Amino acid sequence: MLKKQLEAIVGEKNVSTRSSELYCYSFDASQAKGDPDAVIRPHDSGQVAAVVRLAGELGLPVVARGAGSGLCGGAVPVNGGIVLDMSSMDQIIEIDIDDLQVTVEPGVVHEKLNQALSPYGFFFPPDPGSTAMCTIGGLMANNGSGMRSVKYGTTRNYVLDLEVVMADGKIVRTGSRTLKTASGYDLTDLMIGSEGTLGIITQAVLRIHPLPRARSVILASFDNTALAGKTVVKILSAGIIPSACEILDSTAIETVRRYDPTVELPDAGAILLIEVDGMQNAVKEEADAVGKVCSELASGIKVASTADESARLWNARRLVGAAISRIDPKRTRVYVGEDIGVPIKELPGMLEYVRSLSEEFNIPIMTYGHIGDGNLHTGMTIDMLDENGMERVNTVADRIYRRVIDVGGTVSAEHGVGKARESYMELEHPTSMYVMRQIKKALDPHGILNPGKMGL
Amino acid sequence: MMEDEQLRSILKCVRCGTCRSVCPIFEELGWESFSTRGRMMIAKGISEGMDLDESIIDSINTCTTCGICEEMCPAGAIPPDVFENIRHEIVEMGKETESQKDLRENTLSTGNPMNETHPRLEWLMEQRDVPDHAENVYFVGCLGSYRYQETVLRTYDLISDLDVTVLPDEVCCGSPLLRTGSDAGELIAHNVRQMEEVGAHTMIASCAGCYNTLKNDYPDRFRVVHITEFLAENLDKLELERLDITVTYHDPCHLGRANRIFDAPRKLITAVCELREMRTSKENARCCGGGGGVRKGYPELSKALTEKRVAEVPEGVDYIVTCCPLCRTNMAPFSEIPVIDLLDLLTWAQKKE
């Protein structure tokens, strides 16, 4: 019955109720799970709107999904319903260099967008580790960002206008094609990071940025992570805004080596990878300034000599989160207790706290991440055949999240809340959760849009 | 009950989705169950006792085992091995597909998957004085024996002075069975026994699939080399002259990615003519769509992949050269440019007396 109704909207070949598909779409990269009733692959906003109207009539949940590379269960249909696999809506509709913008469908893969912009000398700055697979839709729904947010900000800073299918099936535009606007509530910003709970994005107008003329990568090594953390505070307070500032602890260094043995990294307790970009002369000056600040606490400083070396370094860095599974054949990375953000000056203390938890629970915790904006990823691996493994990492994760909230931080800096972190929403937003719930109620009164997420 | 080691190989997958951006079957079909990640999830489901319906079997059986996912996987998973093992489990559970059954029955009854019944190397024995004993055995392979006899004869002639013979009763190396979930123990034992009788210590394979199987699935008692490695080492003895042609080279997945043989074929090609690379090559080479039982089990899907690979041929080349008769058979009907074996090219370049 449901299958026939969906087929009438999107066509037979774009609906699946095969058990293989229902099973595969019950996961993302998190530990959340939920079986859908059907999976569809819509091709335009009209189809999305019709499906949302049908779901409203039937009282069925609707869950939008990009590449399913999310780490918090955002695209997992925890209450069942219809999963909308948006990856067929993957057209770059218009590249408008004169107006500094590009219009895309939500299924465009991040890397493909930047490949298309590069010949024009432009780029879309948010730079997630999942660039090769994640979609722009998922990036917007979670306000994703990545390595370059310390200078360029997050996805939110680049969305000018959205086409959104609302819970009642109406199609709305939220913004304008101008680079700024002061007209009315900012519905565009409301949709960014709403994880498909307020509407389904079917098109986006994104602001683009000229590619920097030059980039330079400085690699500074330290005896421990806390010294690296202190150095980050010094760099930023010295008035330098790097285009990337990443930390790798000793486990992460070993992981990078395992992943790509051609990347040369020093033996150290931690390293910082600091990139500066801009005009040639400015880059040189800033790189010198970074080197000077680092030299106070670093045990060694090196500058990546070629563009190829930098590229290999960044590629390995992007994949380090999953690559930690290479360290021990029996252990696999689980995305639990990661993606925290703390105020910059709390970084050294937080790094020390994570290290102490690692000792207390006897679990190796790899620390890496976008330390320049206070965003740390804590990577834990477990033996998936150990029955108590999951419980232990969940306990560690809980301790990490509580400490983060205590010091004024956030449980998710860029990966989203979804199912994985929903139980911390009240704790992090004690005075404003009721406002979020009222917004949700106003825009989705019957609760059909991605229910069971974000503590709503 | 699955063994811990096998279970762990499935659990290596962190579901990051990197493989989604490279799996050629997923690119074609678009549904998650046809991506490597989807198959890894389903393998886990099967290990937990999931019901095996047609959609589940299709998911597992549509992998060509091209290994580009393994190449890219940050977590270090080895999906082609996982899928071969799971196929075996599925077959053991009595869920063999018609295509798998055909392959198995044909190969075990006639010694080759094409079900040819006449003796496979009779034509070679009749034309050449093949010795009974030698240090090296040229493992001819099924497609070579029955479909590309000219190429095989040239190959034999090229190396016959280097203490080489063939197995008197060669049978299929077992690759088609191993890739699709069946046992090949009988075939392997048969070939190994003859190796011992011939007294050889080295097996030389010219087919990428045979090479991969002899190298990785046979008992570790003989040295296994690919003909391109063997010839590249003996390049100065071959007396080759340059040809006024330009070719491109298709890396067979089971020679390149699976066994890291990228340089030897290129060394031989560039010794005799111009080489212009395909759009993707070496570690990143696109699969031709022929492997893993996909050509036989899902011909339309296989064809779609082949067309994409052929579309990567650069402008201005005279031939597509490869080292795998299955890739050759698979691509030839869809390519305006002739597909030849590297050995054909080398024979053309041999100095005429």
mmCIF file of N, CA and C in Angstrom, chain A residues 18-21 23-24, chain B residues 33 39 42-43 46 50-61 90:
data_model
loop_
_atom_site.group_PDB
_atom_site.id
_atom_site.type_symbol
_atom_site.label_atom_id
_atom_site.label_comp_id
_atom_site.label_asym_id
_atom_site.label_seq_id
_atom_site.Cartn_x
_atom_site.Cartn_y
_atom_site.Cartn_z
ATOM 1 N N ARG A 18 12.796 -3.460 -0.307
ATOM 2 C CA ARG A 18 13.583 -4.701 -0.234
ATOM 3 C C ARG A 18 14.243 -4.784 1.145
ATOM 4 N N SER A 19 14.354 -5.987 1.649
ATOM 5 C CA SER A 19 14.907 -6.127 2.999
ATOM 6 C C SER A 19 16.362 -5.641 3.047
ATOM 7 N N SER A 20 17.103 -5.807 1.946
ATOM 8 C CA SER A 20 18.495 -5.351 1.935
ATOM 9 C C SER A 20 18.560 -3.842 2.158
ATOM 10 N N GLU A 21 17.673 -3.110 1.476
ATOM 11 C CA GLU A 21 17.689 -1.649 1.593
ATOM 12 C C GLU A 21 17.178 -1.209 2.971
ATOM 13 N N TYR A 23 17.454 -2.680 5.640
ATOM 14 C CA TYR A 23 18.528 -2.950 6.604
ATOM 15 C C TYR A 23 19.646 -1.905 6.483
ATOM 16 N N CYS A 24 20.102 -1.659 5.269
ATOM 17 C CA CYS A 24 21.242 -0.740 5.090
ATOM 18 C C CYS A 24 20.902 0.696 5.488
ATOM 19 N N SER B 33 22.548 -0.702 -0.517
ATOM 20 C CA SER B 33 22.916 -2.122 -0.400
ATOM 21 C C SER B 33 23.886 -2.549 -1.502
ATOM 22 N N ARG B 39 27.221 -3.575 1.792
ATOM 23 C CA ARG B 39 27.536 -5.014 1.815
ATOM 24 C C ARG B 39 28.199 -5.409 3.126
ATOM 25 N N ILE B 42 25.500 -5.751 5.572
ATOM 26 C CA ILE B 42 24.733 -6.975 5.332
ATOM 27 C C ILE B 42 25.547 -8.205 5.759
ATOM 28 N N ALA B 43 26.857 -8.156 5.535
ATOM 29 C CA ALA B 43 27.698 -9.273 5.996
ATOM 30 C C ALA B 43 27.557 -9.428 7.507
ATOM 31 N N ILE B 46 24.220 -10.976 8.218
ATOM 32 C CA ILE B 46 24.232 -12.426 7.962
ATOM 33 C C ILE B 46 24.914 -13.153 9.121
ATOM 34 N N MET B 50 20.604 -13.066 9.851
ATOM 35 C CA MET B 50 19.588 -12.426 9.016
ATOM 36 C C MET B 50 19.021 -13.391 7.960
ATOM 37 N N ASP B 51 17.740 -13.257 7.622
ATOM 38 C CA ASP B 51 17.126 -14.085 6.577
ATOM 39 C C ASP B 51 17.752 -13.765 5.227
ATOM 40 N N LEU B 52 18.055 -14.791 4.460
ATOM 41 C CA LEU B 52 18.722 -14.572 3.177
ATOM 42 C C LEU B 52 17.707 -14.549 2.045
ATOM 43 N N ASP B 53 17.159 -13.390 1.743
ATOM 44 C CA ASP B 53 16.276 -13.338 0.576
ATOM 45 C C ASP B 53 17.080 -12.881 -0.641
ATOM 46 N N GLU B 54 16.393 -12.763 -1.774
ATOM 47 C CA GLU B 54 17.091 -12.462 -3.027
ATOM 48 C C GLU B 54 17.833 -11.123 -2.958
ATOM 49 N N SER B 55 17.227 -10.137 -2.296
ATOM 50 C CA SER B 55 17.860 -8.810 -2.266
ATOM 51 C C SER B 55 19.181 -8.851 -1.485
ATOM 52 N N ILE B 56 19.214 -9.662 -0.452
ATOM 53 C CA ILE B 56 20.440 -9.783 0.352
ATOM 54 C C ILE B 56 21.522 -10.478 -0.481
ATOM 55 N N ILE B 57 21.124 -11.514 -1.184
ATOM 56 C CA ILE B 57 22.083 -12.261 -2.004
ATOM 57 C C ILE B 57 22.603 -11.387 -3.153
ATOM 58 N N ASP B 58 21.703 -10.600 -3.749
ATOM 59 C CA ASP B 58 22.133 -9.694 -4.821
ATOM 60 C C ASP B 58 23.154 -8.680 -4.306
ATOM 61 N N SER B 59 22.922 -8.182 -3.111
ATOM 62 C CA SER B 59 23.854 -7.207 -2.550
ATOM 63 C C SER B 59 25.256 -7.811 -2.473
ATOM 64 N N ILE B 60 25.344 -8.995 -1.912
ATOM 65 C CA ILE B 60 26.663 -9.623 -1.714
ATOM 66 C C ILE B 60 27.273 -10.079 -3.046
ATOM 67 N N ASN B 61 26.433 -10.533 -3.969
ATOM 68 C CA ASN B 61 26.970 -11.101 -5.209
ATOM 69 C C ASN B 61 27.288 -10.074 -6.292
ATOM 70 N N ILE B 90 27.031 -18.285 2.289
ATOM 71 C CA ILE B 90 25.690 -18.321 1.699
ATOM 72 C C ILE B 90 25.502 -19.598 0.876
#
